[in-house]
């Protein structure tokens, strides 16, 4: 058991270069939130719902991380910084990393329909800060969700999603092949597909302006030549 816990702390250190030792990692709110959740989930499985909720609320008070006792979480799960919400029917695989202010939420809470309402997150997924993953969708293994993305549809394995609503974006091969990409955002420039389209439109507008200026110049030259020909005819 202790060796397994040590391996978990080492997996956190591999994804976060800030701590100098395992002792520092023990102070992380994400580590405490996961520990509380293991207890709450065990109570939830035993249908001790009130006690499970009590542990959940204690964990939220001390860590600012709200994980519903019913959520299923795999090995080596790491929440960096905190302020995260994970819904009841969420399922999280192994080696998943979530940054601050992320929501794994349900949709349409007013219809009262029970069942699967929250996302399923595959192994090795990284979800950047501020991202919202909503509904009973599936995020494929090793996918990357960029910061502030809003994901409402299934994500293929290995895809990198950015924007609102989130769409897949191309990344350089050397970034894609890395085992871990901080914040799930591998590029040094803005990867928002809408931003890329706007840049393309801006380039097209600049080309049209340049061409329009060339045509105007040709027109002015033609007019000057016509005027010069008329004046020469008058003198003759």
Short mmCIF file of C-alpha atoms in Angstrom, two decimals:
data_model
loop_
_atom_site.label_atom_id
_atom_site.label_comp_id
_atom_site.label_asym_id
_atom_site.label_seq_id
_atom_site.Cartn_x
_atom_site.Cartn_y
_atom_site.Cartn_z
CA UNK A 1 0.00 0.00 0.00
CA UNK A 2 2.78 2.42 0.95
CA UNK A 3 4.69 1.59 -2.23
CA UNK A 4 1.57 2.30 -4.27
CA UNK A 5 1.11 5.65 -2.53
CA UNK A 6 4.76 6.48 -3.12
CA UNK A 7 4.34 5.68 -6.81
CA UNK A 8 1.35 8.03 -6.89
CA UNK A 9 3.39 10.86 -5.37
CA UNK A 10 6.15 10.21 -7.90
CA UNK A 11 3.61 10.37 -10.74
CA UNK A 12 2.54 13.81 -9.49
CA UNK A 13 6.15 14.99 -9.29
CA UNK A 14 6.70 13.82 -12.87
CA UNK A 15 3.91 16.17 -14.00
CA UNK A 16 4.80 19.11 -11.77
CA UNK A 17 8.42 20.31 -11.49
CA UNK A 18 7.66 22.66 -8.55
CA UNK A 19 7.88 20.28 -5.54
CA UNK A 20 11.36 19.40 -4.27
CA UNK A 21 10.20 16.28 -2.44
CA UNK A 22 7.27 13.99 -1.76
CA UNK A 23 6.60 15.89 1.47
CA UNK A 24 5.69 19.02 -0.46
CA UNK A 25 3.27 17.03 -2.63
CA UNK A 26 1.47 15.91 0.52
CA UNK A 27 0.42 19.55 1.00
CA UNK A 28 -1.30 19.74 -2.40
CA UNK A 29 -5.09 20.21 -2.16
CA UNK A 30 -5.58 17.88 -5.12
CA UNK A 31 -3.89 15.03 -3.24
CA UNK A 32 -6.06 15.59 -0.18
CA UNK A 33 -9.21 15.91 -2.29
CA UNK A 34 -8.49 12.56 -3.93
CA UNK A 35 -7.87 10.94 -0.54
CA UNK A 36 -11.17 12.25 0.82
CA UNK A 37 -12.91 11.08 -2.33
CA UNK A 38 -11.64 7.52 -1.94
CA UNK A 39 -13.31 7.41 1.47
CA UNK A 40 -16.50 9.10 0.23
CA UNK A 41 -16.74 6.79 -2.78
CA UNK A 42 -16.38 3.73 -0.53
CA UNK A 43 -19.23 5.00 1.65
CA UNK A 44 -21.29 5.81 -1.45
CA UNK A 45 -20.81 2.26 -2.72
CA UNK A 46 -22.11 0.99 0.61
CA UNK A 47 -25.22 3.17 0.19
CA UNK A 48 -24.19 5.34 3.15
CA UNK A 49 -25.10 8.41 1.14
CA UNK A 50 -25.32 10.92 3.98
CA UNK A 51 -21.89 10.02 5.33
CA UNK A 52 -20.47 10.07 1.81
CA UNK A 53 -21.86 13.56 1.26
CA UNK A 54 -20.53 14.67 4.64
CA UNK A 55 -17.00 13.61 3.70
CA UNK A 56 -17.48 15.31 0.33
CA UNK A 57 -18.45 18.62 1.99
CA UNK A 58 -15.54 18.43 4.42
CA UNK A 59 -13.18 17.88 1.49
CA UNK A 60 -14.66 20.81 -0.40
CA UNK A 61 -14.30 23.07 2.65
CA UNK A 62 -10.61 22.28 3.10
CA UNK A 63 -9.52 21.92 -0.55
CA UNK A 64 -11.97 24.01 -2.66
CA UNK A 65 -12.38 20.91 -4.86
CA UNK A 66 -15.83 19.35 -5.23
CA UNK A 67 -15.82 15.68 -6.29
CA UNK A 68 -19.16 13.94 -6.01
CA UNK A 69 -18.86 10.68 -4.04
CA UNK A 70 -20.37 8.75 -6.94
CA UNK A 71 -17.64 9.72 -9.42
CA UNK A 72 -15.34 6.87 -10.50
CA UNK A 73 -11.64 7.77 -10.57
CA UNK A 74 -8.70 5.63 -11.69
CA UNK A 75 -5.05 5.53 -10.65
CA UNK A 76 -2.62 8.47 -10.50
CA UNK A 77 -5.30 11.16 -10.85
CA UNK A 78 -3.84 14.64 -10.30
CA UNK A 79 -5.68 17.93 -9.81
CA UNK A 80 -3.19 20.79 -9.98
CA UNK A 81 -4.13 23.83 -7.83
CA UNK A 82 -7.84 23.05 -7.44
CA UNK A 83 -11.21 24.86 -7.73
CA UNK A 84 -12.50 21.91 -9.75
CA UNK A 85 -15.98 20.35 -9.92
CA UNK A 86 -16.56 16.70 -10.88
CA UNK A 87 -20.10 15.37 -11.22
CA UNK A 88 -21.72 12.22 -9.89
CA UNK A 89 -21.63 10.03 -12.99
CA UNK A 90 -18.21 11.18 -14.21
CA UNK A 91 -15.70 8.41 -14.95
CA UNK A 92 -11.99 9.17 -15.02
CA UNK A 93 -9.30 6.78 -16.24
CA UNK A 94 -5.69 6.34 -15.16
CA UNK A 95 -2.95 9.02 -15.26
CA UNK A 96 -5.38 11.88 -15.88
CA UNK A 97 -4.31 15.46 -15.13
CA UNK A 98 -6.72 18.33 -14.51
CA UNK A 99 -5.72 21.94 -13.90
CA UNK A 100 -7.58 24.64 -11.95
CA UNK A 101 -11.16 25.80 -12.54
CA UNK A 102 -12.20 22.76 -14.59
CA UNK A 103 -15.76 21.40 -14.60
CA UNK A 104 -16.74 17.87 -15.54
CA UNK A 105 -20.42 18.71 -15.55
CA UNK A 106 -23.81 17.41 -16.58
CA UNK A 107 -26.29 18.95 -18.99
CA UNK A 108 -29.99 19.75 -18.76
CA UNK A 109 -30.39 19.32 -14.99
CA UNK A 110 -34.05 20.44 -15.15
CA UNK A 111 -35.45 17.40 -16.93
CA UNK A 112 -35.06 15.15 -13.89
CA UNK A 113 -33.89 12.22 -16.00
CA UNK A 114 -31.41 10.03 -14.06
CA UNK A 115 -28.57 8.04 -15.53
CA UNK A 116 -25.28 8.94 -17.17
CA UNK A 117 -25.06 12.74 -17.19
CA UNK A 118 -21.34 13.46 -16.93
CA UNK A 119 -18.23 12.86 -19.08
CA UNK A 120 -16.07 9.76 -19.36
CA UNK A 121 -12.38 10.68 -19.44
CA UNK A 122 -9.91 8.21 -20.97
CA UNK A 123 -6.43 7.30 -19.73
CA UNK A 124 -3.69 9.92 -19.93
CA UNK A 125 -5.99 12.85 -20.73
CA UNK A 126 -4.87 16.39 -19.85
CA UNK A 127 -7.49 19.08 -19.26
CA UNK A 128 -6.24 22.68 -19.19
CA UNK A 129 -7.30 25.39 -16.75
CA UNK A 130 -10.80 26.79 -17.09
CA UNK A 131 -11.99 24.05 -19.47
CA UNK A 132 -15.61 22.88 -19.28
CA UNK A 133 -16.35 19.30 -20.31
CA UNK A 134 -20.12 18.89 -20.30
CA UNK A 135 -22.57 16.05 -20.77
CA UNK A 136 -22.34 12.26 -21.14
CA UNK A 137 -19.56 12.47 -23.71
CA UNK A 138 -16.35 10.46 -24.04
CA UNK A 139 -12.88 12.04 -24.15
CA UNK A 140 -10.55 9.53 -25.79
CA UNK A 141 -7.26 8.38 -24.28
CA UNK A 142 -4.32 10.83 -24.42
CA UNK A 143 -6.52 13.66 -25.64
CA UNK A 144 -5.61 17.26 -24.75
CA UNK A 145 -8.23 19.84 -23.79
CA UNK A 146 -6.81 23.37 -24.07
CA UNK A 147 -7.36 26.11 -21.50
CA UNK A 148 -10.90 27.60 -21.41
CA UNK A 149 -12.20 25.17 -24.05
CA UNK A 150 -15.86 24.13 -23.87
CA UNK A 151 -16.29 20.49 -24.90
CA UNK A 152 -19.80 19.20 -25.57
CA UNK A 153 -19.08 16.40 -28.07
CA UNK A 154 -17.01 13.22 -28.06
CA UNK A 155 -13.26 13.73 -28.41
CA UNK A 156 -11.21 11.21 -30.47
CA UNK A 157 -8.16 9.55 -28.95
CA UNK A 158 -5.06 11.74 -29.06
CA UNK A 159 -6.93 14.84 -30.28
CA UNK A 160 -6.07 18.36 -29.11
CA UNK A 161 -9.20 20.46 -28.58
CA UNK A 162 -9.33 24.26 -28.30
CA UNK A 163 -11.91 27.00 -28.57
CA UNK A 164 -15.60 27.56 -27.85
CA UNK A 165 -17.09 25.21 -28.80
CA UNK A 166 -13.97 23.07 -28.77
CA UNK A 167 -12.67 21.83 -32.10
CA UNK A 168 -9.61 19.72 -32.96
CA UNK A 169 -6.49 21.59 -33.96
CA UNK A 170 -3.24 20.49 -35.55
CA UNK A 171 -0.10 20.44 -33.42
CA UNK A 172 3.55 19.95 -34.26
CA UNK A 173 4.76 16.35 -34.19
CA UNK A 174 7.37 16.93 -31.49
CA UNK A 175 4.67 18.24 -29.14
CA UNK A 176 2.20 15.48 -30.00
CA UNK A 177 4.73 12.75 -29.22
CA UNK A 178 5.45 14.05 -25.71
CA UNK A 179 4.11 11.95 -22.86
CA UNK A 180 2.97 15.06 -20.97
CA UNK A 181 1.99 18.53 -22.18
CA UNK A 182 1.37 21.08 -19.39
CA UNK A 183 -2.11 22.61 -19.44
CA UNK A 184 -2.95 20.47 -22.48
CA UNK A 185 -1.82 23.33 -24.73
CA UNK A 186 1.22 22.29 -26.79
CA UNK A 187 1.63 25.30 -29.04
CA UNK A 188 3.41 28.56 -28.31
CA UNK A 189 0.86 30.52 -30.34
CA UNK A 190 -2.90 30.74 -30.11
CA UNK A 191 -4.42 27.50 -31.40
CA UNK A 192 -8.06 28.59 -31.53
CA UNK A 193 -9.46 27.39 -34.89
CA UNK A 194 -11.64 30.51 -35.12
CA UNK A 195 -8.56 32.66 -34.58
CA UNK A 196 -6.75 30.80 -37.34
CA UNK A 197 -9.68 31.39 -39.70
CA UNK A 198 -9.71 35.08 -38.82
CA UNK A 199 -6.00 35.30 -39.57
CA UNK A 200 -6.60 33.64 -42.95
CA UNK A 201 -9.40 36.11 -43.72
CA UNK A 202 -7.20 39.00 -42.66
CA UNK A 203 -4.48 37.81 -45.05
CA UNK A 204 -7.01 37.50 -47.86
CA UNK A 205 -8.28 41.04 -47.19
CA UNK A 206 -4.73 42.37 -47.32
CA UNK A 207 -4.15 40.65 -50.68
CA UNK A 208 -7.40 42.11 -52.05
CA UNK A 209 -6.45 45.59 -50.84
CA UNK A 210 -3.08 45.31 -52.52
CA UNK A 211 -4.66 44.15 -55.77
CA UNK A 212 -7.24 46.94 -55.59
CA UNK A 213 -4.49 49.51 -55.12
CA UNK A 214 -2.66 48.10 -58.17
CA UNK A 215 -5.83 48.33 -60.29
CA UNK A 216 -6.46 51.90 -59.13
CA UNK A 217 -2.89 52.83 -60.04
CA UNK A 218 -3.32 51.28 -63.50
CA UNK A 219 -6.55 53.21 -63.96
CA UNK A 220 -4.92 56.50 -62.97
CA UNK A 221 -2.04 55.86 -65.35
CA UNK A 222 -4.48 55.14 -68.19
CA UNK A 223 -6.42 58.33 -67.45
CA UNK A 224 -3.24 60.42 -67.47
CA UNK A 225 -2.24 58.90 -70.80
CA UNK A 226 -5.66 59.65 -72.29
CA UNK A 227 -5.52 63.26 -71.05
CA UNK A 228 -2.02 63.67 -72.43
CA UNK A 229 -3.20 62.33 -75.83
CA UNK A 230 -6.17 64.72 -75.91
CA UNK A 231 -3.97 67.74 -75.13
CA UNK A 232 -1.50 66.74 -77.85
CA UNK A 233 -4.39 66.50 -80.33
CA UNK A 234 -5.65 69.98 -79.40
CA UNK A 235 -2.24 71.56 -80.00
CA UNK A 236 -2.00 69.86 -83.40
#
